[in-house]
Amino acid sequence: MSKSWYPVIDYSLCKECGACFNKCKNGVYEKKENHPVVVYPDGCVEGCHGCQNLCPVGAIQYVGDTTGKDDCGCGCCC
Ligand code: SF4
Ligand code: SF4
């Protein structure tokens, strides 16, 4: 089964603040130099917007997201 929900970062917007990397406890991100890199998309929880909600520049979107920037209510790490 392929993963249907995971973050994608727009590096043209990212300011390398580290908020997404520091927020997610599921191993989705690794920090390479100062860039957050999605290395484990399978760890992302479907419906979670935790890192997107913290991103100050709107650089995070999700594959599979059709709802926009809503409160997720998923109960994971938001
Ligand atoms: S959406 Fe949630 S689970 Fe997915 S990478 Fe962001 S904080 Fe982690
Ligand atoms: S929270 Fe946004 S600006 Fe900060 S490192 Fe992540 S993608 Fe970049």
PDB file of N, CA and C and ligand atoms in Angstrom:
ATOM      1  N   MET A   1       0.850  -1.187   0.000  1.00  0.00           N
ATOM      2  CA  MET A   1       0.000   0.000   0.000  1.00  0.00           C
ATOM      3  C   MET A   1       0.885   1.235   0.000  1.00  0.00           C
ATOM      4  N   SER A   2       0.631   2.138  -0.912  1.00  0.00           N
ATOM      5  CA  SER A   2       1.446   3.343  -0.952  1.00  0.00           C
ATOM      6  C   SER A   2       0.885   4.382   0.010  1.00  0.00           C
ATOM      7  N   LYS A   3       1.769   5.171   0.538  1.00  0.00           N
ATOM      8  CA  LYS A   3       1.379   6.193   1.500  1.00  0.00           C
ATOM      9  C   LYS A   3       0.564   7.270   0.797  1.00  0.00           C
ATOM     10  N   SER A   4      -0.530   7.657   1.405  1.00  0.00           N
ATOM     11  CA  SER A   4      -1.424   8.612   0.745  1.00  0.00           C
ATOM     12  C   SER A   4      -1.444   9.970   1.420  1.00  0.00           C
ATOM     13  N   TRP A   5      -0.655  10.122   2.500  1.00  0.00           N
ATOM     14  CA  TRP A   5      -0.634  11.413   3.213  1.00  0.00           C
ATOM     15  C   TRP A   5       0.757  11.633   3.775  1.00  0.00           C
ATOM     16  N   TYR A   6       1.419  12.645   3.312  1.00  0.00           N
ATOM     17  CA  TYR A   6       2.737  12.980   3.853  1.00  0.00           C
ATOM     18  C   TYR A   6       3.109  14.389   3.409  1.00  0.00           C
ATOM     19  N   PRO A   7       4.004  15.039   4.127  1.00  0.00           N
ATOM     20  CA  PRO A   7       4.311  16.434   3.823  1.00  0.00           C
ATOM     21  C   PRO A   7       5.274  16.584   2.645  1.00  0.00           C
ATOM     22  N   VAL A   8       5.075  17.698   1.975  1.00  0.00           N
ATOM     23  CA  VAL A   8       5.983  18.103   0.899  1.00  0.00           C
ATOM     24  C   VAL A   8       6.360  19.553   1.188  1.00  0.00           C
ATOM     25  N   ILE A   9       7.642  19.827   1.134  1.00  0.00           N
ATOM     26  CA  ILE A   9       8.134  21.167   1.472  1.00  0.00           C
ATOM     27  C   ILE A   9       8.471  21.948   0.214  1.00  0.00           C
ATOM     28  N   ASP A  10       7.994  23.167   0.185  1.00  0.00           N
ATOM     29  CA  ASP A  10       8.361  24.091  -0.886  1.00  0.00           C
ATOM     30  C   ASP A  10       9.629  24.831  -0.443  1.00  0.00           C
ATOM     31  N   TYR A  11      10.736  24.415  -0.990  1.00  0.00           N
ATOM     32  CA  TYR A  11      12.015  24.993  -0.553  1.00  0.00           C
ATOM     33  C   TYR A  11      12.209  26.430  -1.028  1.00  0.00           C
ATOM     34  N   SER A  12      11.376  26.856  -1.941  1.00  0.00           N
ATOM     35  CA  SER A  12      11.462  28.263  -2.359  1.00  0.00           C
ATOM     36  C   SER A  12      10.889  29.177  -1.279  1.00  0.00           C
ATOM     37  N   LEU A  13      10.079  28.608  -0.376  1.00  0.00           N
ATOM     38  CA  LEU A  13       9.488  29.380   0.721  1.00  0.00           C
ATOM     39  C   LEU A  13      10.174  29.121   2.060  1.00  0.00           C
ATOM     40  N   CYS A  14      10.679  27.914   2.256  1.00  0.00           N
ATOM     41  CA  CYS A  14      11.227  27.495   3.556  1.00  0.00           C
ATOM     42  C   CYS A  14      12.332  28.424   4.034  1.00  0.00           C
ATOM     43  N   LYS A  15      12.217  28.821   5.315  1.00  0.00           N
ATOM     44  CA  LYS A  15      13.212  29.695   5.945  1.00  0.00           C
ATOM     45  C   LYS A  15      14.129  28.918   6.879  1.00  0.00           C
ATOM     46  N   GLU A  16      14.011  27.588   6.854  1.00  0.00           N
ATOM     47  CA  GLU A  16      14.897  26.725   7.646  1.00  0.00           C
ATOM     48  C   GLU A  16      14.816  27.025   9.133  1.00  0.00           C
ATOM     49  N   CYS A  17      13.600  27.291   9.621  1.00  0.00           N
ATOM     50  CA  CYS A  17      13.439  27.626  11.035  1.00  0.00           C
ATOM     51  C   CYS A  17      13.521  26.391  11.923  1.00  0.00           C
ATOM     52  N   GLY A  18      13.266  25.205  11.351  1.00  0.00           N
ATOM     53  CA  GLY A  18      13.360  23.965  12.121  1.00  0.00           C
ATOM     54  C   GLY A  18      12.099  23.577  12.847  1.00  0.00           C
ATOM     55  N   ALA A  19      11.043  24.375  12.758  1.00  0.00           N
ATOM     56  CA  ALA A  19       9.822  24.081  13.519  1.00  0.00           C
ATOM     57  C   ALA A  19       9.222  22.731  13.136  1.00  0.00           C
ATOM     58  N   CYS A  20       9.197  22.414  11.875  1.00  0.00           N
ATOM     59  CA  CYS A  20       8.605  21.139  11.441  1.00  0.00           C
ATOM     60  C   CYS A  20       9.440  19.972  11.943  1.00  0.00           C
ATOM     61  N   PHE A  21      10.726  20.092  11.778  1.00  0.00           N
ATOM     62  CA  PHE A  21      11.639  19.035  12.218  1.00  0.00           C
ATOM     63  C   PHE A  21      11.509  18.807  13.722  1.00  0.00           C
ATOM     64  N   ASN A  22      11.449  19.887  14.475  1.00  0.00           N
ATOM     65  CA  ASN A  22      11.356  19.771  15.931  1.00  0.00           C
ATOM     66  C   ASN A  22       9.987  19.275  16.390  1.00  0.00           C
ATOM     67  N   LYS A  23       8.951  19.550  15.615  1.00  0.00           N
ATOM     68  CA  LYS A  23       7.597  19.173  16.010  1.00  0.00           C
ATOM     69  C   LYS A  23       7.334  17.680  15.861  1.00  0.00           C
ATOM     70  N   CYS A  24       7.728  17.132  14.754  1.00  0.00           N
ATOM     71  CA  CYS A  24       7.306  15.767  14.457  1.00  0.00           C
ATOM     72  C   CYS A  24       8.148  14.755  15.217  1.00  0.00           C
ATOM     73  N   LYS A  25       7.455  13.902  15.951  1.00  0.00           N
ATOM     74  CA  LYS A  25       8.140  12.878  16.739  1.00  0.00           C
ATOM     75  C   LYS A  25       8.093  11.516  16.057  1.00  0.00           C
ATOM     76  N   ASN A  26       7.655  11.498  14.811  1.00  0.00           N
ATOM     77  CA  ASN A  26       7.465  10.220  14.130  1.00  0.00           C
ATOM     78  C   ASN A  26       8.574   9.883  13.143  1.00  0.00           C
ATOM     79  N   GLY A  27       9.630  10.663  13.149  1.00  0.00           N
ATOM     80  CA  GLY A  27      10.754  10.345  12.278  1.00  0.00           C
ATOM     81  C   GLY A  27      10.536  10.681  10.819  1.00  0.00           C
ATOM     82  N   VAL A  28       9.519  11.478  10.545  1.00  0.00           N
ATOM     83  CA  VAL A  28       9.224  11.830   9.154  1.00  0.00           C
ATOM     84  C   VAL A  28      10.349  12.688   8.572  1.00  0.00           C
ATOM     85  N   TYR A  29      10.862  13.585   9.403  1.00  0.00           N
ATOM     86  CA  TYR A  29      11.892  14.514   8.927  1.00  0.00           C
ATOM     87  C   TYR A  29      13.277  14.147   9.438  1.00  0.00           C
ATOM     88  N   GLU A  30      14.251  14.466   8.614  1.00  0.00           N
ATOM     89  CA  GLU A  30      15.629  14.567   9.074  1.00  0.00           C
ATOM     90  C   GLU A  30      16.114  15.945   8.690  1.00  0.00           C
ATOM     91  N   LYS A  31      17.044  16.450   9.477  1.00  0.00           N
ATOM     92  CA  LYS A  31      17.616  17.755   9.182  1.00  0.00           C
ATOM     93  C   LYS A  31      18.949  17.545   8.487  1.00  0.00           C
ATOM     94  N   LYS A  32      19.054  18.020   7.277  1.00  0.00           N
ATOM     95  CA  LYS A  32      20.305  17.904   6.532  1.00  0.00           C
ATOM     96  C   LYS A  32      20.841  19.310   6.347  1.00  0.00           C
ATOM     97  N   GLU A  33      21.964  19.571   7.014  1.00  0.00           N
ATOM     98  CA  GLU A  33      22.413  20.934   7.219  1.00  0.00           C
ATOM     99  C   GLU A  33      21.220  21.642   7.868  1.00  0.00           C
ATOM    100  N   ASN A  34      20.652  22.647   7.293  1.00  0.00           N
ATOM    101  CA  ASN A  34      19.483  23.267   7.924  1.00  0.00           C
ATOM    102  C   ASN A  34      18.183  22.937   7.210  1.00  0.00           C
ATOM    103  N   HIS A  35      18.249  22.090   6.221  1.00  0.00           N
ATOM    104  CA  HIS A  35      17.043  21.775   5.455  1.00  0.00           C
ATOM    105  C   HIS A  35      16.263  20.641   6.104  1.00  0.00           C
ATOM    106  N   PRO A  36      14.972  20.807   6.322  1.00  0.00           N
ATOM    107  CA  PRO A  36      14.151  19.671   6.726  1.00  0.00           C
ATOM    108  C   PRO A  36      13.887  18.805   5.492  1.00  0.00           C
ATOM    109  N   VAL A  37      14.167  17.519   5.616  1.00  0.00           N
ATOM    110  CA  VAL A  37      13.981  16.603   4.491  1.00  0.00           C
ATOM    111  C   VAL A  37      13.023  15.498   4.920  1.00  0.00           C
ATOM    112  N   VAL A  38      12.043  15.224   4.097  1.00  0.00           N
ATOM    113  CA  VAL A  38      11.080  14.152   4.384  1.00  0.00           C
ATOM    114  C   VAL A  38      11.747  12.825   4.024  1.00  0.00           C
ATOM    115  N   VAL A  39      12.145  12.087   5.048  1.00  0.00           N
ATOM    116  CA  VAL A  39      12.865  10.833   4.827  1.00  0.00           C
ATOM    117  C   VAL A  39      12.009   9.603   5.142  1.00  0.00           C
ATOM    118  N   TYR A  40      10.907   9.808   5.871  1.00  0.00           N
ATOM    119  CA  TYR A  40      10.101   8.655   6.290  1.00  0.00           C
ATOM    120  C   TYR A  40       8.622   9.020   6.186  1.00  0.00           C
ATOM    121  N   PRO A  41       8.128   9.152   4.978  1.00  0.00           N
ATOM    122  CA  PRO A  41       6.721   9.552   4.807  1.00  0.00           C
ATOM    123  C   PRO A  41       5.743   8.577   5.442  1.00  0.00           C
ATOM    124  N   ASP A  42       6.131   7.305   5.560  1.00  0.00           N
ATOM    125  CA  ASP A  42       5.229   6.329   6.180  1.00  0.00           C
ATOM    126  C   ASP A  42       4.942   6.640   7.643  1.00  0.00           C
ATOM    127  N   GLY A  43       5.803   7.451   8.284  1.00  0.00           N
ATOM    128  CA  GLY A  43       5.580   7.799   9.677  1.00  0.00           C
ATOM    129  C   GLY A  43       4.545   8.885   9.866  1.00  0.00           C
ATOM    130  N   CYS A  44       4.170   9.547   8.803  1.00  0.00           N
ATOM    131  CA  CYS A  44       3.200  10.636   8.906  1.00  0.00           C
ATOM    132  C   CYS A  44       1.803  10.074   9.138  1.00  0.00           C
ATOM    133  N   VAL A  45       1.053  10.770   9.976  1.00  0.00           N
ATOM    134  CA  VAL A  45      -0.285  10.327  10.369  1.00  0.00           C
ATOM    135  C   VAL A  45      -1.323  10.998   9.477  1.00  0.00           C
ATOM    136  N   GLU A  46      -2.117  10.206   8.832  1.00  0.00           N
ATOM    137  CA  GLU A  46      -3.112  10.749   7.912  1.00  0.00           C
ATOM    138  C   GLU A  46      -4.024  11.736   8.629  1.00  0.00           C
ATOM    139  N   GLY A  47      -4.156  12.911   8.059  1.00  0.00           N
ATOM    140  CA  GLY A  47      -5.004  13.949   8.629  1.00  0.00           C
ATOM    141  C   GLY A  47      -4.282  14.896   9.553  1.00  0.00           C
ATOM    142  N   CYS A  48      -3.048  14.573   9.950  1.00  0.00           N
ATOM    143  CA  CYS A  48      -2.289  15.461  10.838  1.00  0.00           C
ATOM    144  C   CYS A  48      -1.811  16.678  10.059  1.00  0.00           C
ATOM    145  N   HIS A  49      -1.970  17.850  10.679  1.00  0.00           N
ATOM    146  CA  HIS A  49      -1.458  19.100  10.115  1.00  0.00           C
ATOM    147  C   HIS A  49      -0.476  19.760  11.081  1.00  0.00           C
ATOM    148  N   GLY A  50       0.081  18.967  11.994  1.00  0.00           N
ATOM    149  CA  GLY A  50       0.892  19.520  13.064  1.00  0.00           C
ATOM    150  C   GLY A  50       2.039  20.385  12.591  1.00  0.00           C
ATOM    151  N   CYS A  51       2.805  19.910  11.661  1.00  0.00           N
ATOM    152  CA  CYS A  51       3.958  20.699  11.212  1.00  0.00           C
ATOM    153  C   CYS A  51       3.507  21.854  10.323  1.00  0.00           C
ATOM    154  N   GLN A  52       2.502  21.625   9.515  1.00  0.00           N
ATOM    155  CA  GLN A  52       2.003  22.718   8.661  1.00  0.00           C
ATOM    156  C   GLN A  52       1.515  23.880   9.498  1.00  0.00           C
ATOM    157  N   ASN A  53       0.838  23.560  10.606  1.00  0.00           N
ATOM    158  CA  ASN A  53       0.291  24.618  11.449  1.00  0.00           C
ATOM    159  C   ASN A  53       1.388  25.465  12.086  1.00  0.00           C
ATOM    160  N   LEU A  54       2.575  24.917  12.218  1.00  0.00           N
ATOM    161  CA  LEU A  54       3.681  25.658  12.827  1.00  0.00           C
ATOM    162  C   LEU A  54       4.536  26.401  11.812  1.00  0.00           C
ATOM    163  N   CYS A  55       4.432  26.042  10.578  1.00  0.00           N
ATOM    164  CA  CYS A  55       5.321  26.645   9.579  1.00  0.00           C
ATOM    165  C   CYS A  55       4.959  28.122   9.389  1.00  0.00           C
ATOM    166  N   PRO A  56       5.910  29.016   9.619  1.00  0.00           N
ATOM    167  CA  PRO A  56       5.592  30.447   9.567  1.00  0.00           C
ATOM    168  C   PRO A  56       5.406  30.997   8.166  1.00  0.00           C
ATOM    169  N   VAL A  57       5.775  30.212   7.175  1.00  0.00           N
ATOM    170  CA  VAL A  57       5.738  30.747   5.806  1.00  0.00           C
ATOM    171  C   VAL A  57       4.861  29.928   4.861  1.00  0.00           C
ATOM    172  N   GLY A  58       4.123  28.969   5.408  1.00  0.00           N
ATOM    173  CA  GLY A  58       3.217  28.198   4.555  1.00  0.00           C
ATOM    174  C   GLY A  58       3.921  27.330   3.534  1.00  0.00           C
ATOM    175  N   ALA A  59       5.064  26.768   3.924  1.00  0.00           N
ATOM    176  CA  ALA A  59       5.858  25.989   2.967  1.00  0.00           C
ATOM    177  C   ALA A  59       5.489  24.510   2.934  1.00  0.00           C
ATOM    178  N   ILE A  60       4.572  24.089   3.823  1.00  0.00           N
ATOM    179  CA  ILE A  60       4.269  22.659   3.920  1.00  0.00           C
ATOM    180  C   ILE A  60       2.868  22.376   3.398  1.00  0.00           C
ATOM    181  N   GLN A  61       2.796  21.481   2.452  1.00  0.00           N
ATOM    182  CA  GLN A  61       1.531  20.956   1.953  1.00  0.00           C
ATOM    183  C   GLN A  61       1.583  19.442   2.113  1.00  0.00           C
ATOM    184  N   TYR A  62       0.443  18.804   1.960  1.00  0.00           N
ATOM    185  CA  TYR A  62       0.398  17.349   2.099  1.00  0.00           C
ATOM    186  C   TYR A  62      -0.116  16.693   0.846  1.00  0.00           C
ATOM    187  N   VAL A  63       0.577  15.659   0.453  1.00  0.00           N
ATOM    188  CA  VAL A  63       0.016  14.780  -0.548  1.00  0.00           C
ATOM    189  C   VAL A  63      -1.247  14.165   0.055  1.00  0.00           C
ATOM    190  N   GLY A  64      -2.336  14.229  -0.641  1.00  0.00           N
ATOM    191  CA  GLY A  64      -3.585  13.644  -0.171  1.00  0.00           C
ATOM    192  C   GLY A  64      -4.499  14.622   0.541  1.00  0.00           C
ATOM    193  N   ASP A  65      -4.022  15.850   0.773  1.00  0.00           N
ATOM    194  CA  ASP A  65      -4.834  16.825   1.513  1.00  0.00           C
ATOM    195  C   ASP A  65      -5.780  17.546   0.557  1.00  0.00           C
ATOM    196  N   THR A  66      -7.045  17.379   0.795  1.00  0.00           N
ATOM    197  CA  THR A  66      -8.043  18.100  -0.004  1.00  0.00           C
ATOM    198  C   THR A  66      -8.859  19.039   0.865  1.00  0.00           C
ATOM    199  N   THR A  67      -8.463  19.147   2.125  1.00  0.00           N
ATOM    200  CA  THR A  67      -9.306  19.898   3.063  1.00  0.00           C
ATOM    201  C   THR A  67      -8.770  21.280   3.376  1.00  0.00           C
ATOM    202  N   GLY A  68      -7.558  21.593   2.982  1.00  0.00           N
ATOM    203  CA  GLY A  68      -6.989  22.866   3.364  1.00  0.00           C
ATOM    204  C   GLY A  68      -6.429  22.806   4.763  1.00  0.00           C
ATOM    205  N   LYS A  69      -6.165  23.965   5.352  1.00  0.00           N
ATOM    206  CA  LYS A  69      -5.456  24.030   6.627  1.00  0.00           C
ATOM    207  C   LYS A  69      -6.441  23.998   7.794  1.00  0.00           C
ATOM    208  N   ASP A  70      -7.004  22.850   8.042  1.00  0.00           N
ATOM    209  CA  ASP A  70      -7.979  22.698   9.117  1.00  0.00           C
ATOM    210  C   ASP A  70      -7.306  22.124  10.367  1.00  0.00           C
ATOM    211  N   ASP A  71      -7.963  22.275  11.503  1.00  0.00           N
ATOM    212  CA  ASP A  71      -7.525  21.548  12.689  1.00  0.00           C
ATOM    213  C   ASP A  71      -7.711  20.071  12.400  1.00  0.00           C
ATOM    214  N   CYS A  72      -6.721  19.289  12.733  1.00  0.00           N
ATOM    215  CA  CYS A  72      -6.806  17.901  12.292  1.00  0.00           C
ATOM    216  C   CYS A  72      -7.569  17.036  13.270  1.00  0.00           C
ATOM    217  N   GLY A  73      -7.386  17.258  14.587  1.00  0.00           N
ATOM    218  CA  GLY A  73      -8.104  16.428  15.545  1.00  0.00           C
ATOM    219  C   GLY A  73      -7.706  14.969  15.517  1.00  0.00           C
ATOM    220  N   CYS A  74      -6.521  14.697  15.015  1.00  0.00           N
ATOM    221  CA  CYS A  74      -6.145  13.293  14.848  1.00  0.00           C
ATOM    222  C   CYS A  74      -5.618  12.679  16.138  1.00  0.00           C
ATOM    223  N   GLY A  75      -5.275  13.536  17.127  1.00  0.00           N
ATOM    224  CA  GLY A  75      -4.844  12.999  18.404  1.00  0.00           C
ATOM    225  C   GLY A  75      -3.407  12.513  18.431  1.00  0.00           C
ATOM    226  N   CYS A  76      -2.641  12.778  17.402  1.00  0.00           N
ATOM    227  CA  CYS A  76      -1.249  12.317  17.450  1.00  0.00           C
ATOM    228  C   CYS A  76      -0.385  13.395  18.072  1.00  0.00           C
ATOM    229  N   CYS A  77       0.412  14.065  17.290  1.00  0.00           N
ATOM    230  CA  CYS A  77       1.382  15.001  17.871  1.00  0.00           C
ATOM    231  C   CYS A  77       1.046  16.452  17.566  1.00  0.00           C
ATOM    232  N   CYS A  78      -0.154  16.747  17.196  1.00  0.00           N
ATOM    233  CA  CYS A  78      -0.490  18.123  16.814  1.00  0.00           C
ATOM    234  C   CYS A  78      -0.442  19.056  18.015  1.00  0.00           C
TER     235      CYS A  78
HETATM  236  S1  SF4 B   1       1.792  16.052   9.650  1.00  0.00           S
HETATM  237 FE1  SF4 B   1       2.065  15.387  11.776  1.00  0.00          FE
HETATM  238  S2  SF4 B   1       2.828  13.284  11.646  1.00  0.00           S
HETATM  239 FE2  SF4 B   1       3.069  14.217   9.604  1.00  0.00          FE
HETATM  240  S3  SF4 B   1       5.137  15.023   9.538  1.00  0.00           S
HETATM  241 FE3  SF4 B   1       3.824  16.694  10.258  1.00  0.00          FE
HETATM  242  S4  SF4 B   1       3.795  16.591  12.517  1.00  0.00           S
HETATM  243 FE4  SF4 B   1       4.618  14.653  11.707  1.00  0.00          FE
HETATM  244  S1  SF4 B   2       8.505  24.959   9.530  1.00  0.00           S
HETATM  245 FE1  SF4 B   2       8.401  25.752   7.414  1.00  0.00          FE
HETATM  246  S2  SF4 B   2       9.978  27.341   7.306  1.00  0.00           S
HETATM  247 FE2  SF4 B   2      10.393  26.114   9.142  1.00  0.00          FE
HETATM  248  S3  SF4 B   2      11.882  24.555   8.461  1.00  0.00           S
HETATM  249 FE3  SF4 B   2       9.827  23.653   8.269  1.00  0.00          FE
HETATM  250  S4  SF4 B   2       9.172  24.070   6.139  1.00  0.00           S
HETATM  251 FE4  SF4 B   2      10.904  25.425   6.610  1.00  0.00          FE
END
